[in-house]
PDB file of C-alpha atoms and ligand atoms in Angstrom:
ATOM      1  CA  MET A1188     -90.241 -75.267  78.227  1.00  0.00           C
ATOM      2  CA  LYS A1189     -87.838 -77.781  78.631  1.00  0.00           C
ATOM      3  CA  VAL A1190     -85.975 -79.746  75.871  1.00  0.00           C
ATOM      4  CA  ALA A1191     -85.806 -84.015  75.930  1.00  0.00           C
ATOM      5  CA  CYS A1192     -84.373 -86.524  73.308  1.00  0.00           C
ATOM      6  CA  THR A1193     -82.671 -89.166  72.646  1.00  0.00           C
ATOM      7  CA  GLY A1194     -80.044 -91.056  72.488  1.00  0.00           C
ATOM      8  CA  ARG A1195     -78.898 -90.942  69.312  1.00  0.00           C
ATOM      9  CA  SER A1196     -79.655 -87.379  68.937  1.00  0.00           C
ATOM     10  CA  ARG A1197     -78.047 -85.344  73.399  1.00  0.00           C
ATOM     11  CA  ALA A1198     -75.687 -83.009  70.857  1.00  0.00           C
ATOM     12  CA  LEU A1199     -78.100 -81.626  69.000  1.00  0.00           C
ATOM     13  CA  GLY A1200     -80.213 -82.257  70.799  1.00  0.00           C
ATOM     14  CA  ALA A1201     -78.379 -80.065  74.638  1.00  0.00           C
ATOM     15  CA  ARG A1202     -77.828 -77.445  71.434  1.00  0.00           C
ATOM     16  CA  ILE A1203     -80.547 -76.220  71.117  1.00  0.00           C
ATOM     17  CA  ALA A1204     -81.794 -76.697  74.450  1.00  0.00           C
ATOM     18  CA  GLU A1205     -78.369 -73.559  74.779  1.00  0.00           C
ATOM     19  CA  HIS A1206     -80.021 -71.920  72.107  1.00  0.00           C
ATOM     20  CA  LEU A1207     -83.914 -72.026  74.246  1.00  0.00           C
ATOM     21  CA  GLY A1208     -81.891 -70.662  77.187  1.00  0.00           C
ATOM     22  CA  THR A1209     -83.598 -74.186  78.740  1.00  0.00           C
ATOM     23  CA  ARG A1210     -82.350 -77.234  80.119  1.00  0.00           C
ATOM     24  CA  LEU A1211     -81.945 -80.461  78.470  1.00  0.00           C
ATOM     25  CA  VAL A1212     -83.634 -82.835  80.704  1.00  0.00           C
ATOM     26  CA  GLU A1213     -82.135 -86.258  81.553  1.00  0.00           C
ATOM     27  CA  THR A1214     -83.273 -89.310  79.913  1.00  0.00           C
ATOM     28  CA  ASN A1215     -82.372 -92.412  80.826  1.00  0.00           C
ATOM     29  CA  LEU A1216     -82.970 -96.156  78.723  1.00  0.00           C
ATOM     30  CA  SER A1217     -82.163 -99.268  79.345  1.00  0.00           C
ATOM     31  CA  ARG A1218     -83.640-102.543  78.239  1.00  0.00           C
ATOM     32  CA  PHE A1219     -86.299-105.671  79.787  1.00  0.00           C
ATOM     33  CA  PRO A1220     -85.127-108.611  80.149  1.00  0.00           C
ATOM     34  CA  ASP A1221     -86.826-109.376  76.736  1.00  0.00           C
ATOM     35  CA  GLY A1222     -85.152-106.955  74.444  1.00  0.00           C
ATOM     36  CA  GLU A1223     -88.020-104.698  74.722  1.00  0.00           C
ATOM     37  CA  ILE A1224     -86.761-100.398  75.821  1.00  0.00           C
ATOM     38  CA  TYR A1225     -87.899 -99.289  79.200  1.00  0.00           C
ATOM     39  CA  LEU A1226     -87.770 -94.947  78.832  1.00  0.00           C
ATOM     40  CA  ARG A1227     -87.607 -92.906  82.040  1.00  0.00           C
ATOM     41  CA  THR A1228     -87.219 -88.933  81.628  1.00  0.00           C
ATOM     42  CA  GLY A1229     -86.995 -86.017  83.532  1.00  0.00           C
ATOM     43  CA  LEU A1230     -89.684 -83.612  84.602  1.00  0.00           C
ATOM     44  CA  LEU A1231     -91.058 -81.728  82.507  1.00  0.00           C
ATOM     45  CA  ASP A1232     -92.667 -78.128  81.875  1.00  0.00           C
ATOM     46  CA  GLU A1233     -96.450 -76.854  80.455  1.00  0.00           C
ATOM     47  CA  THR A1234     -93.989 -77.419  76.324  1.00  0.00           C
ATOM     48  CA  THR A1235     -91.271 -79.239  75.231  1.00  0.00           C
ATOM     49  CA  VAL A1236     -89.784 -79.667  73.350  1.00  0.00           C
ATOM     50  CA  VAL A1237     -88.430 -83.341  72.149  1.00  0.00           C
ATOM     51  CA  VAL A1238     -85.424 -84.309  69.807  1.00  0.00           C
ATOM     52  CA  GLY A1239     -84.798 -87.243  68.349  1.00  0.00           C
ATOM     53  CA  SER A1240     -83.701 -87.993  64.738  1.00  0.00           C
ATOM     54  CA  LEU A1241     -85.354 -91.555  62.903  1.00  0.00           C
ATOM     55  CA  LEU A1242     -82.420 -93.579  62.200  1.00  0.00           C
ATOM     56  CA  GLY A1243     -84.150 -96.819  61.788  1.00  0.00           C
ATOM     57  CA  SER A1244     -86.849 -98.617  63.896  1.00  0.00           C
ATOM     58  CA  GLU A1245     -84.819 -99.126  66.901  1.00  0.00           C
ATOM     59  CA  THR A1246     -84.784 -95.371  66.938  1.00  0.00           C
ATOM     60  CA  LEU A1247     -88.874 -95.451  66.226  1.00  0.00           C
ATOM     61  CA  VAL A1248     -90.274 -97.509  68.888  1.00  0.00           C
ATOM     62  CA  GLU A1249     -87.583 -94.874  72.175  1.00  0.00           C
ATOM     63  CA  LEU A1250     -88.725 -92.237  69.978  1.00  0.00           C
ATOM     64  CA  LEU A1251     -92.482 -93.349  70.430  1.00  0.00           C
ATOM     65  CA  LEU A1252     -91.320 -94.301  74.065  1.00  0.00           C
ATOM     66  CA  LEU A1253     -90.265 -90.850  74.756  1.00  0.00           C
ATOM     67  CA  ILE A1254     -93.119 -88.762  73.217  1.00  0.00           C
ATOM     68  CA  ASP A1255     -96.101 -90.722  74.742  1.00  0.00           C
ATOM     69  CA  ALA A1256     -93.860 -89.424  78.868  1.00  0.00           C
ATOM     70  CA  CYS A1257     -94.071 -85.907  77.072  1.00  0.00           C
ATOM     71  CA  HIS A1258     -98.383 -86.803  77.305  1.00  0.00           C
ATOM     72  CA  ARG A1259     -98.345 -83.929  80.401  1.00  0.00           C
ATOM     73  CA  SER A1260     -96.584 -81.836  78.382  1.00  0.00           C
ATOM     74  CA  GLU A1261     -97.062 -79.566  75.433  1.00  0.00           C
ATOM     75  CA  VAL A1262     -94.808 -81.100  73.083  1.00  0.00           C
ATOM     76  CA  LEU A1263     -93.296 -79.806  69.903  1.00  0.00           C
ATOM     77  CA  LEU A1264     -91.125 -82.558  67.832  1.00  0.00           C
ATOM     78  CA  VAL A1265     -88.467 -81.890  65.836  1.00  0.00           C
ATOM     79  CA  VAL A1266     -87.286 -85.235  64.251  1.00  0.00           C
ATOM     80  CA  PRO A1267     -83.477 -83.801  62.762  1.00  0.00           C
ATOM     81  CA  TYR A1268     -83.441 -87.030  59.220  1.00  0.00           C
ATOM     82  CA  LEU A1269     -86.265 -88.020  58.922  1.00  0.00           C
ATOM     83  CA  GLY A1270     -85.285 -91.420  57.811  1.00  0.00           C
ATOM     84  CA  TYR A1271     -87.518 -93.680  55.513  1.00  0.00           C
ATOM     85  CA  ALA A1272     -88.844 -90.438  53.746  1.00  0.00           C
ATOM     86  CA  ARG A1273     -87.400 -91.830  50.294  1.00  0.00           C
ATOM     87  CA  GLN A1274     -89.710 -93.752  50.120  1.00  0.00           C
ATOM     88  CA  ASP A1275     -92.139 -90.987  48.247  1.00  0.00           C
ATOM     89  CA  ARG A1276     -94.464 -92.820  46.711  1.00  0.00           C
ATOM     90  CA  GLU A1277     -95.904 -96.951  45.796  1.00  0.00           C
ATOM     91  CA  PHE A1278     -93.004 -97.738  43.417  1.00  0.00           C
ATOM     92  CA  LYS A1279     -94.103-101.052  43.209  1.00  0.00           C
ATOM     93  CA  PRO A1280     -97.796-102.341  43.216  1.00  0.00           C
ATOM     94  CA  GLY A1281     -98.483-103.526  46.949  1.00  0.00           C
ATOM     95  CA  GLU A1282     -95.011-101.962  49.007  1.00  0.00           C
ATOM     96  CA  PRO A1283     -96.076 -99.156  51.491  1.00  0.00           C
ATOM     97  CA  VAL A1284     -95.540 -95.094  51.856  1.00  0.00           C
ATOM     98  CA  SER A1285     -93.568 -95.349  54.293  1.00  0.00           C
ATOM     99  CA  ALA A1286     -92.817 -91.490  54.559  1.00  0.00           C
ATOM    100  CA  ARG A1287     -96.349 -91.605  55.195  1.00  0.00           C
ATOM    101  CA  ALA A1288     -96.684 -94.908  57.714  1.00  0.00           C
ATOM    102  CA  MET A1289     -93.781 -92.278  59.639  1.00  0.00           C
ATOM    103  CA  ALA A1290     -95.717 -89.493  59.613  1.00  0.00           C
ATOM    104  CA  ARG A1291     -99.046 -90.321  61.047  1.00  0.00           C
ATOM    105  CA  ALA A1292     -96.946 -92.565  63.854  1.00  0.00           C
ATOM    106  CA  LEU A1293     -95.344 -90.128  64.542  1.00  0.00           C
ATOM    107  CA  SER A1294     -98.225 -86.417  64.850  1.00  0.00           C
ATOM    108  CA  HIS A1295     -99.779 -88.880  67.416  1.00  0.00           C
ATOM    109  CA  GLY A1296     -99.905 -87.066  70.873  1.00  0.00           C
ATOM    110  CA  VAL A1297     -97.785 -83.474  69.216  1.00  0.00           C
ATOM    111  CA  SER A1298     -98.575 -80.406  68.899  1.00  0.00           C
ATOM    112  CA  ARG A1299     -96.575 -79.570  65.790  1.00  0.00           C
ATOM    113  CA  VAL A1300     -93.458 -81.699  63.911  1.00  0.00           C
ATOM    114  CA  VAL A1301     -90.644 -79.796  62.584  1.00  0.00           C
ATOM    115  CA  THR A1302     -88.283 -81.390  60.335  1.00  0.00           C
ATOM    116  CA  VAL A1303     -84.219 -80.642  58.417  1.00  0.00           C
ATOM    117  CA  ASN A1304     -84.249 -81.015  54.105  1.00  0.00           C
ATOM    118  CA  VAL A1305     -87.298 -83.422  54.237  1.00  0.00           C
ATOM    119  CA  HIS A1306     -86.090 -85.309  50.779  1.00  0.00           C
ATOM    120  CA  LYS A1307     -89.220 -84.358  49.075  1.00  0.00           C
ATOM    121  CA  GLU A1308     -91.684 -81.573  50.295  1.00  0.00           C
ATOM    122  CA  SER A1309     -94.963 -83.201  49.950  1.00  0.00           C
ATOM    123  CA  VAL A1310     -93.478 -86.002  52.844  1.00  0.00           C
ATOM    124  CA  LEU A1311     -94.869 -83.318  54.914  1.00  0.00           C
ATOM    125  CA  SER A1312     -98.136 -83.721  54.365  1.00  0.00           C
ATOM    126  CA  HIS A1313     -98.887 -86.815  55.384  1.00  0.00           C
ATOM    127  CA  PHE A1314     -98.413 -85.158  59.215  1.00  0.00           C
ATOM    128  CA  THR A1315    -102.170 -84.637  60.212  1.00  0.00           C
ATOM    129  CA  VAL A1316    -100.487 -82.495  62.833  1.00  0.00           C
ATOM    130  CA  PRO A1317     -98.750 -78.628  61.331  1.00  0.00           C
ATOM    131  CA  ALA A1318     -94.929 -79.857  59.441  1.00  0.00           C
ATOM    132  CA  SER A1319     -92.824 -77.661  58.385  1.00  0.00           C
ATOM    133  CA  GLN A1320     -89.002 -78.023  57.366  1.00  0.00           C
ATOM    134  CA  VAL A1321     -86.049 -76.000  57.812  1.00  0.00           C
ATOM    135  CA  ASN A1322     -83.338 -75.285  55.356  1.00  0.00           C
ATOM    136  CA  LEU A1323     -79.561 -75.673  55.873  1.00  0.00           C
ATOM    137  CA  ALA A1324     -78.522 -74.229  52.537  1.00  0.00           C
ATOM    138  CA  PRO A1325     -77.219 -71.016  54.147  1.00  0.00           C
ATOM    139  CA  GLU A1326     -75.370 -73.676  57.050  1.00  0.00           C
ATOM    140  CA  VAL A1327     -73.571 -75.566  54.061  1.00  0.00           C
ATOM    141  CA  GLY A1328     -72.769 -71.948  52.257  1.00  0.00           C
ATOM    142  CA  ASP A1329     -71.036 -70.528  55.765  1.00  0.00           C
ATOM    143  CA  PHE A1330     -68.910 -73.708  56.525  1.00  0.00           C
ATOM    144  CA  ILE A1331     -67.810 -73.445  52.566  1.00  0.00           C
ATOM    145  CA  ALA A1332     -67.307 -69.596  53.705  1.00  0.00           C
ATOM    146  CA  GLY A1333     -65.070 -71.303  56.045  1.00  0.00           C
ATOM    147  CA  LEU A1334     -63.376 -74.295  54.300  1.00  0.00           C
ATOM    148  CA  ASN A1335     -61.481 -70.621  52.591  1.00  0.00           C
ATOM    149  CA  LEU A1336     -61.425 -72.139  48.771  1.00  0.00           C
ATOM    150  CA  GLU A1337     -60.614 -69.598  46.136  1.00  0.00           C
ATOM    151  CA  ASN A1338     -64.062 -69.565  43.889  1.00  0.00           C
ATOM    152  CA  PRO A1339     -65.148 -73.141  44.349  1.00  0.00           C
ATOM    153  CA  LEU A1340     -67.300 -74.271  42.054  1.00  0.00           C
ATOM    154  CA  ILE A1341     -70.323 -75.686  43.955  1.00  0.00           C
ATOM    155  CA  LEU A1342     -71.744 -79.251  41.998  1.00  0.00           C
ATOM    156  CA  ALA A1343     -75.293 -81.234  42.751  1.00  0.00           C
ATOM    157  CA  PRO A1344     -74.636 -84.671  42.049  1.00  0.00           C
ATOM    158  CA  ASP A1345     -78.224 -84.764  39.998  1.00  0.00           C
ATOM    159  CA  ARG A1346     -81.286 -82.539  39.431  1.00  0.00           C
ATOM    160  CA  GLY A1347     -82.404 -83.469  42.334  1.00  0.00           C
ATOM    161  CA  ALA A1348     -80.361 -81.456  44.445  1.00  0.00           C
ATOM    162  CA  VAL A1349     -79.771 -78.682  42.441  1.00  0.00           C
ATOM    163  CA  PRO A1350     -82.760 -76.135  44.231  1.00  0.00           C
ATOM    164  CA  PHE A1351     -80.026 -77.419  47.266  1.00  0.00           C
ATOM    165  CA  ALA A1352     -76.774 -76.480  45.481  1.00  0.00           C
ATOM    166  CA  THR A1353     -78.485 -72.582  44.170  1.00  0.00           C
ATOM    167  CA  ALA A1354     -79.010 -72.300  47.737  1.00  0.00           C
ATOM    168  CA  VAL A1355     -76.004 -72.994  48.221  1.00  0.00           C
ATOM    169  CA  ALA A1356     -74.091 -71.071  45.464  1.00  0.00           C
ATOM    170  CA  SER A1357     -76.144 -68.224  46.195  1.00  0.00           C
ATOM    171  CA  ARG A1358     -74.503 -68.001  50.079  1.00  0.00           C
ATOM    172  CA  GLY A1359     -70.935 -67.118  48.732  1.00  0.00           C
ATOM    173  CA  GLY A1360     -71.818 -65.456  45.457  1.00  0.00           C
ATOM    174  CA  TRP A1361     -70.510 -68.782  43.345  1.00  0.00           C
ATOM    175  CA  GLU A1362     -70.391 -70.928  40.123  1.00  0.00           C
ATOM    176  CA  PHE A1363     -72.845 -73.621  40.382  1.00  0.00           C
ATOM    177  CA  ASP A1364     -74.372 -76.065  38.344  1.00  0.00           C
ATOM    178  CA  HIS A1365     -74.932 -80.248  38.390  1.00  0.00           C
ATOM    179  CA  LEU A1366     -74.337 -83.668  37.071  1.00  0.00           C
ATOM    180  CA  GLU A1367     -76.932 -86.800  35.066  1.00  0.00           C
ATOM    181  CA  LYS A1368     -77.443 -89.074  37.305  1.00  0.00           C
ATOM    182  CA  THR A1369     -78.462 -92.604  36.507  1.00  0.00           C
ATOM    183  CA  ARG A1370     -79.027 -94.978  39.915  1.00  0.00           C
ATOM    184  CA  ILE A1371     -78.192 -98.333  38.793  1.00  0.00           C
ATOM    185  CA  SER A1372     -78.574-100.478  41.785  1.00  0.00           C
ATOM    186  CA  GLY A1373     -79.346 -99.095  45.324  1.00  0.00           C
ATOM    187  CA  GLU A1374     -75.092 -98.617  45.871  1.00  0.00           C
ATOM    188  CA  GLU A1375     -74.667 -97.744  42.020  1.00  0.00           C
ATOM    189  CA  VAL A1376     -74.718 -95.266  40.300  1.00  0.00           C
ATOM    190  CA  ARG A1377     -73.725 -93.427  36.549  1.00  0.00           C
ATOM    191  CA  VAL A1378     -72.806 -90.172  36.829  1.00  0.00           C
ATOM    192  CA  GLU A1379     -71.972 -88.316  33.508  1.00  0.00           C
ATOM    193  CA  PRO A1380     -70.692 -84.438  33.718  1.00  0.00           C
ATOM    194  CA  GLY A1381     -74.305 -81.898  32.429  1.00  0.00           C
ATOM    195  CA  LYS A1382     -73.445 -79.040  30.018  1.00  0.00           C
ATOM    196  CA  ASN A1383     -70.401 -77.586  31.256  1.00  0.00           C
ATOM    197  CA  GLY A1384     -67.279 -78.951  32.760  1.00  0.00           C
ATOM    198  CA  PRO A1385     -64.621 -80.453  32.641  1.00  0.00           C
ATOM    199  CA  TRP A1386     -63.720 -77.974  35.626  1.00  0.00           C
ATOM    200  CA  THR A1387     -60.440 -77.553  37.009  1.00  0.00           C
ATOM    201  CA  GLY A1388     -60.552 -75.876  40.008  1.00  0.00           C
ATOM    202  CA  ASP A1389     -62.324 -77.194  43.117  1.00  0.00           C
ATOM    203  CA  VAL A1390     -65.473 -78.848  43.468  1.00  0.00           C
ATOM    204  CA  VAL A1391     -67.615 -78.651  46.274  1.00  0.00           C
ATOM    205  CA  LEU A1392     -69.966 -81.229  46.123  1.00  0.00           C
ATOM    206  CA  VAL A1393     -73.397 -80.756  47.878  1.00  0.00           C
ATOM    207  CA  ASP A1394     -76.503 -83.063  48.576  1.00  0.00           C
ATOM    208  CA  ASP A1395     -79.052 -84.133  51.708  1.00  0.00           C
ATOM    209  CA  ILE A1396     -77.999 -87.179  51.900  1.00  0.00           C
ATOM    210  CA  ILE A1397     -74.511 -89.081  51.960  1.00  0.00           C
ATOM    211  CA  SER A1398     -76.358 -92.969  52.292  1.00  0.00           C
ATOM    212  CA  THR A1399     -73.727 -95.170  50.451  1.00  0.00           C
ATOM    213  CA  GLY A1400     -71.809 -92.729  49.188  1.00  0.00           C
ATOM    214  CA  GLY A1401     -72.192 -94.511  45.751  1.00  0.00           C
ATOM    215  CA  THR A1402     -73.302 -91.458  43.781  1.00  0.00           C
ATOM    216  CA  LEU A1403     -70.443 -88.675  45.244  1.00  0.00           C
ATOM    217  CA  ALA A1404     -67.574 -91.388  44.831  1.00  0.00           C
ATOM    218  CA  ALA A1405     -68.707 -91.838  41.036  1.00  0.00           C
ATOM    219  CA  ALA A1406     -69.160 -88.709  40.577  1.00  0.00           C
ATOM    220  CA  ALA A1407     -65.135 -87.180  42.379  1.00  0.00           C
ATOM    221  CA  ARG A1408     -63.990 -89.828  40.605  1.00  0.00           C
ATOM    222  CA  MET A1409     -65.417 -88.478  36.916  1.00  0.00           C
ATOM    223  CA  LEU A1410     -63.682 -85.246  38.738  1.00  0.00           C
ATOM    224  CA  HIS A1411     -60.760 -86.378  39.125  1.00  0.00           C
ATOM    225  CA  ALA A1412     -60.246 -87.715  36.044  1.00  0.00           C
ATOM    226  CA  GLN A1413     -61.433 -84.486  34.026  1.00  0.00           C
ATOM    227  CA  GLY A1414     -58.773 -82.337  36.312  1.00  0.00           C
ATOM    228  CA  ALA A1415     -60.128 -81.637  39.442  1.00  0.00           C
ATOM    229  CA  LYS A1416     -58.615 -79.939  41.540  1.00  0.00           C
ATOM    230  CA  GLY A1417     -59.727 -81.077  44.885  1.00  0.00           C
ATOM    231  CA  VAL A1418     -63.492 -82.821  46.127  1.00  0.00           C
ATOM    232  CA  HIS A1419     -64.724 -81.396  48.727  1.00  0.00           C
ATOM    233  CA  ALA A1420     -68.082 -83.138  49.720  1.00  0.00           C
ATOM    234  CA  VAL A1421     -70.412 -81.120  52.571  1.00  0.00           C
ATOM    235  CA  CYS A1422     -73.790 -83.147  53.088  1.00  0.00           C
ATOM    236  CA  VAL A1423     -76.741 -82.272  55.607  1.00  0.00           C
ATOM    237  CA  HIS A1424     -77.802 -85.795  56.452  1.00  0.00           C
ATOM    238  CA  GLY A1425     -74.717 -88.849  57.019  1.00  0.00           C
ATOM    239  CA  LEU A1426     -75.962 -91.313  57.226  1.00  0.00           C
ATOM    240  CA  PHE A1427     -72.594 -92.891  56.112  1.00  0.00           C
ATOM    241  CA  ALA A1428     -73.966 -96.639  56.010  1.00  0.00           C
ATOM    242  CA  GLY A1429     -71.225 -99.237  55.550  1.00  0.00           C
ATOM    243  CA  THR A1430     -68.538 -98.549  54.361  1.00  0.00           C
ATOM    244  CA  ALA A1431     -69.230 -95.399  52.601  1.00  0.00           C
ATOM    245  CA  LEU A1432     -66.108 -92.792  54.013  1.00  0.00           C
ATOM    246  CA  GLY A1433     -63.644 -95.376  52.996  1.00  0.00           C
ATOM    247  CA  LEU A1434     -65.818 -95.576  49.806  1.00  0.00           C
ATOM    248  CA  LEU A1435     -65.528 -91.334  49.584  1.00  0.00           C
ATOM    249  CA  HIS A1436     -62.123 -91.377  50.897  1.00  0.00           C
ATOM    250  CA  SER A1437     -60.321 -93.017  48.043  1.00  0.00           C
ATOM    251  CA  ALA A1438     -62.537 -91.595  45.712  1.00  0.00           C
ATOM    252  CA  GLY A1439     -60.665 -88.752  46.200  1.00  0.00           C
ATOM    253  CA  ILE A1440     -63.103 -86.992  48.088  1.00  0.00           C
ATOM    254  CA  SER A1441     -60.914 -84.598  50.845  1.00  0.00           C
ATOM    255  CA  ARG A1442     -63.644 -83.017  53.088  1.00  0.00           C
ATOM    256  CA  ILE A1443     -66.065 -84.832  53.992  1.00  0.00           C
ATOM    257  CA  ALA A1444     -69.001 -82.428  56.526  1.00  0.00           C
ATOM    258  CA  ALA A1445     -72.338 -82.885  57.342  1.00  0.00           C
ATOM    259  CA  SER A1446     -74.586 -81.188  60.010  1.00  0.00           C
ATOM    260  CA  ASP A1447     -75.698 -83.153  63.562  1.00  0.00           C
ATOM    261  CA  THR A1448     -79.130 -84.308  62.553  1.00  0.00           C
ATOM    262  CA  ILE A1449     -77.342 -87.682  62.376  1.00  0.00           C
ATOM    263  CA  GLU A1450     -74.437 -87.340  65.398  1.00  0.00           C
ATOM    264  CA  GLY A1451     -70.912 -88.703  63.813  1.00  0.00           C
ATOM    265  CA  PRO A1452     -67.610 -87.463  63.593  1.00  0.00           C
ATOM    266  CA  ASN A1453     -67.871 -85.587  60.104  1.00  0.00           C
ATOM    267  CA  SER A1454     -70.785 -83.991  61.677  1.00  0.00           C
ATOM    268  CA  LEU A1455     -69.314 -80.335  61.630  1.00  0.00           C
ATOM    269  CA  TYR A1456     -71.083 -77.810  61.511  1.00  0.00           C
ATOM    270  CA  SER A1457     -75.423 -77.682  63.078  1.00  0.00           C
ATOM    271  CA  ALA A1458     -79.424 -77.027  62.937  1.00  0.00           C
ATOM    272  CA  ALA A1459     -79.709 -75.900  66.269  1.00  0.00           C
ATOM    273  CA  GLY A1460     -79.651 -72.562  65.143  1.00  0.00           C
ATOM    274  CA  PRO A1461     -82.907 -72.608  62.211  1.00  0.00           C
ATOM    275  CA  LEU A1462     -84.841 -75.567  63.920  1.00  0.00           C
ATOM    276  CA  VAL A1463     -84.947 -73.571  67.310  1.00  0.00           C
ATOM    277  CA  GLN A1464     -85.707 -70.067  64.756  1.00  0.00           C
ATOM    278  CA  ALA A1465     -88.380 -72.020  63.033  1.00  0.00           C
ATOM    279  CA  LEU A1466     -89.842 -73.343  66.543  1.00  0.00           C
ATOM    280  CA  SER A1467     -90.293 -69.880  68.027  1.00  0.00           C
ATOM    281  CA  ARG A1468     -92.285 -68.446  64.662  1.00  0.00           C
TER     282      ARG A1468
HETATM  283  C1  R5P B 877     -80.852 -89.154  46.283  1.00  0.00           C
HETATM  284  O1  R5P B 877     -81.888 -88.842  45.120  1.00  0.00           O
HETATM  285  C2  R5P B 877     -80.328 -88.324  46.984  1.00  0.00           C
HETATM  286  O2  R5P B 877     -80.330 -86.748  47.393  1.00  0.00           O
HETATM  287  C3  R5P B 877     -78.923 -88.811  47.614  1.00  0.00           C
HETATM  288  O3  R5P B 877     -78.562 -88.636  46.374  1.00  0.00           O
HETATM  289  C4  R5P B 877     -78.835 -90.600  48.178  1.00  0.00           C
HETATM  290  O4  R5P B 877     -79.545 -90.483  48.730  1.00  0.00           O
HETATM  291  C5  R5P B 877     -77.769 -90.682  48.273  1.00  0.00           C
HETATM  292  O5  R5P B 877     -77.632 -91.908  47.955  1.00  0.00           O
HETATM  293  P1  R5P B 877     -75.995 -92.772  48.055  1.00  0.00           P
HETATM  294  O6  R5P B 877     -74.975 -91.873  48.911  1.00  0.00           O
HETATM  295  O7  R5P B 877     -75.842 -93.729  48.231  1.00  0.00           O
HETATM  296  O8  R5P B 877     -76.205 -92.658  47.277  1.00  0.00           O
END
């Protein structure tokens, strides 16, 4: 078995290869004069684990080309971050179900798909091959344990994140709670306390995705106004769109951590172990 990965999933690809005790195959990328992507990958085994997060149209093309380049192998596809998954239904007539379009496109030429904390489980049913996800709640819990905070409160910024926050909190035996979120626009949200609070100790906000940072920045401002001692944020997929990191820091979030499903300076823990376990099941 060998591992091949796209350019933006190199660190995680290398970690997966290391866990599997195998090699990361070199893949070279360049451009044709018209801007189209040219890709060439090394020699593969009977089975190849292809690793690539879906982070917009360029990464989709790269991933499709890489899967095709592996056509002589059985391909086990790992999509650490499945972009477009939040458009998981036709909210307004005439819209695509983007999650379905991506899942169908990524099902060709692969025998299985594994992803990480997909926004909604139902998205997996759009793949036309067996698809599963791993939940990084235990890894988030272990990361928080390493911060050595005194009795931190694990806080979900909205009801949707409650199952995730519950699983994180159970890892360390911590208290958990949730806020009430109303989305006003793509960037703007209103966050109100749930039934409990105010919280005066260390609070760790946990969520599946940080995109614009609007959700957690609004939560952090409210928590500081209520007297929280410290506010930290740990997510699975750190998209950090635009000025998200600046927004989060200016809202008083001292630590911001994400996994390596989207690689960047805030990738402080890894999805490699759980992904390899899922592949070997
Ligand atoms: C939404 O339901 C997700 O779980 C996240 O809360 C959301 O994607 C975060 O987006 P943003 O960082 O743009 O507020």
